């Protein structure tokens, strides 16, 4: 277990009593990341790829260093596999609009799953509607695990993409992405992995796993808001058209037409989020200093402990019981609406999420209108779980 | 609002009202059906109004919601019966405005609405309180 890391996060100096169980929504930022962002404004601020003066050269160098750092972080040696985006949502939309849209023909299909975040669902649904193709949705069983045989049956030689998350943000299910990728590749379909919930503590070696597209956000891995990543495999980089048009992505512009740079430099039109990128780089340093394995172990231990404790409460029902669970637990309590749960927990300084978690199709599937959700990170400890259980017990008693 | 204050508020009004909501039933024969839905949290009530001309004779509602939205909608249902459309819309509009602090609630001098209004200080729950009221305001004005 990691015990002292809470001190790395200044938010807990500001709110010593805070029990933050909503890291699946956004993680807090360690001091080193905050410093990196601030330092850029104080010492390094400049636009990139535009100036020949020292400040601009330095900023450009640091920005591009992070591109390579991100590539290595996901198992690639090629910095050009990495485009910086606003976040997971934008990364997925880029694949939908800049890669997939133009290659869809009647009779094609896209395969996704019922457990997706809306960000990895609506872009495909919109494409399917517009191009009159089929969106095929793989189901989950009562435990919240994907039904692999049914998913497999949905993929055929007209499947243009198989898009799925690594970890469900509502159920906490950890999908066996190696197996899912294999199934897609057997039918020559490329995959898109939504790694928003897993990038922090799962090894994601894009080369070894032969991933074509992968998306994640900075703010769920201790980085800043407004910065995300789209990984595109070597063989598909030339297939990605610009997403937004403007400066910074062109080779030449004349009154008759424009020629564009190659991926990833055709993605970042306009001035990019430079301090966000540097913050992301610092977040990767922080994660690597601790080690993904340690982070995973810590979060795994806490989650297991919380699941065991919740099982003792007969009024509490957890949504799903996946074979392999990450640091996320969605639950409902008899007779008490998730919002009321969250409000009362808030009075005990416990922050949980309540609602539909941007997964309405999944909640409909389980017959729930909303759930409460607790999610863990490295700054949580067993005492946080104890506090959650104590508050829940008190609330259940109060409500009776 | 402290935890104790919150408990008192729930015990005194929210829980009794939400556990025994007023006319909490499907009324398919109703003359007017209005949906009150919060897409952020999933709370959804169908409001049923039995009317005679522009007079609201009976209000029922049914659906899924938290204790606050259910209690608030239940109180609203009680208040609206016997009102004309315009009167009902005005009341709902004034109540929603009071939640946005655009108008002080003292104008109502209504104990029950006062209690609901106290919840305004209860961060993040204004959407729950105003759910049904806003739907009536939008549909009847």
Tab-separated table of C-alpha atoms in Angstrom, chain A residues 337 339-340 343-344 347-348 355-356 360 369-370 394 398-400, chain B residues 1 3 7 10-11 15 19 39 41 43 64-67 122 125:
chain	number	residue	atom	x	y	z
A	337	UNK	CA	-31.972	7.812	-4.254
A	339	UNK	CA	-28.597	12.031	-5.054
A	340	UNK	CA	-29.803	11.846	-1.487
A	343	UNK	CA	-25.871	14.837	-0.375
A	344	UNK	CA	-25.649	13.128	2.989
A	347	UNK	CA	-22.022	16.385	4.860
A	348	UNK	CA	-19.430	13.909	6.089
A	355	UNK	CA	-26.333	10.009	-11.521
A	356	UNK	CA	-26.063	8.154	-14.799
A	360	UNK	CA	-27.585	5.826	-20.056
A	369	UNK	CA	-32.276	5.248	-13.359
A	370	UNK	CA	-29.194	6.350	-11.448
A	394	UNK	CA	-25.799	5.980	9.483
A	398	UNK	CA	-31.656	7.606	9.540
A	399	UNK	CA	-33.827	6.859	6.511
A	400	UNK	CA	-35.658	3.903	8.072
B	1	UNK	CA	-26.140	23.912	6.185
B	3	UNK	CA	-25.410	17.788	8.683
B	7	UNK	CA	-31.230	15.778	8.964
B	10	UNK	CA	-35.302	15.764	5.848
B	11	UNK	CA	-37.034	14.352	8.924
B	15	UNK	CA	-39.014	12.298	4.030
B	19	UNK	CA	-42.453	8.582	1.332
B	39	UNK	CA	-31.103	14.659	-18.145
B	41	UNK	CA	-29.292	12.927	-13.056
B	43	UNK	CA	-34.936	12.032	-12.517
B	64	UNK	CA	-38.399	8.189	-10.591
B	65	UNK	CA	-36.729	10.835	-8.499
B	66	UNK	CA	-34.803	11.575	-5.348
B	67	UNK	CA	-36.464	12.430	-2.045
B	122	UNK	CA	-28.056	22.846	0.023
B	125	UNK	CA	-29.854	20.265	-5.325
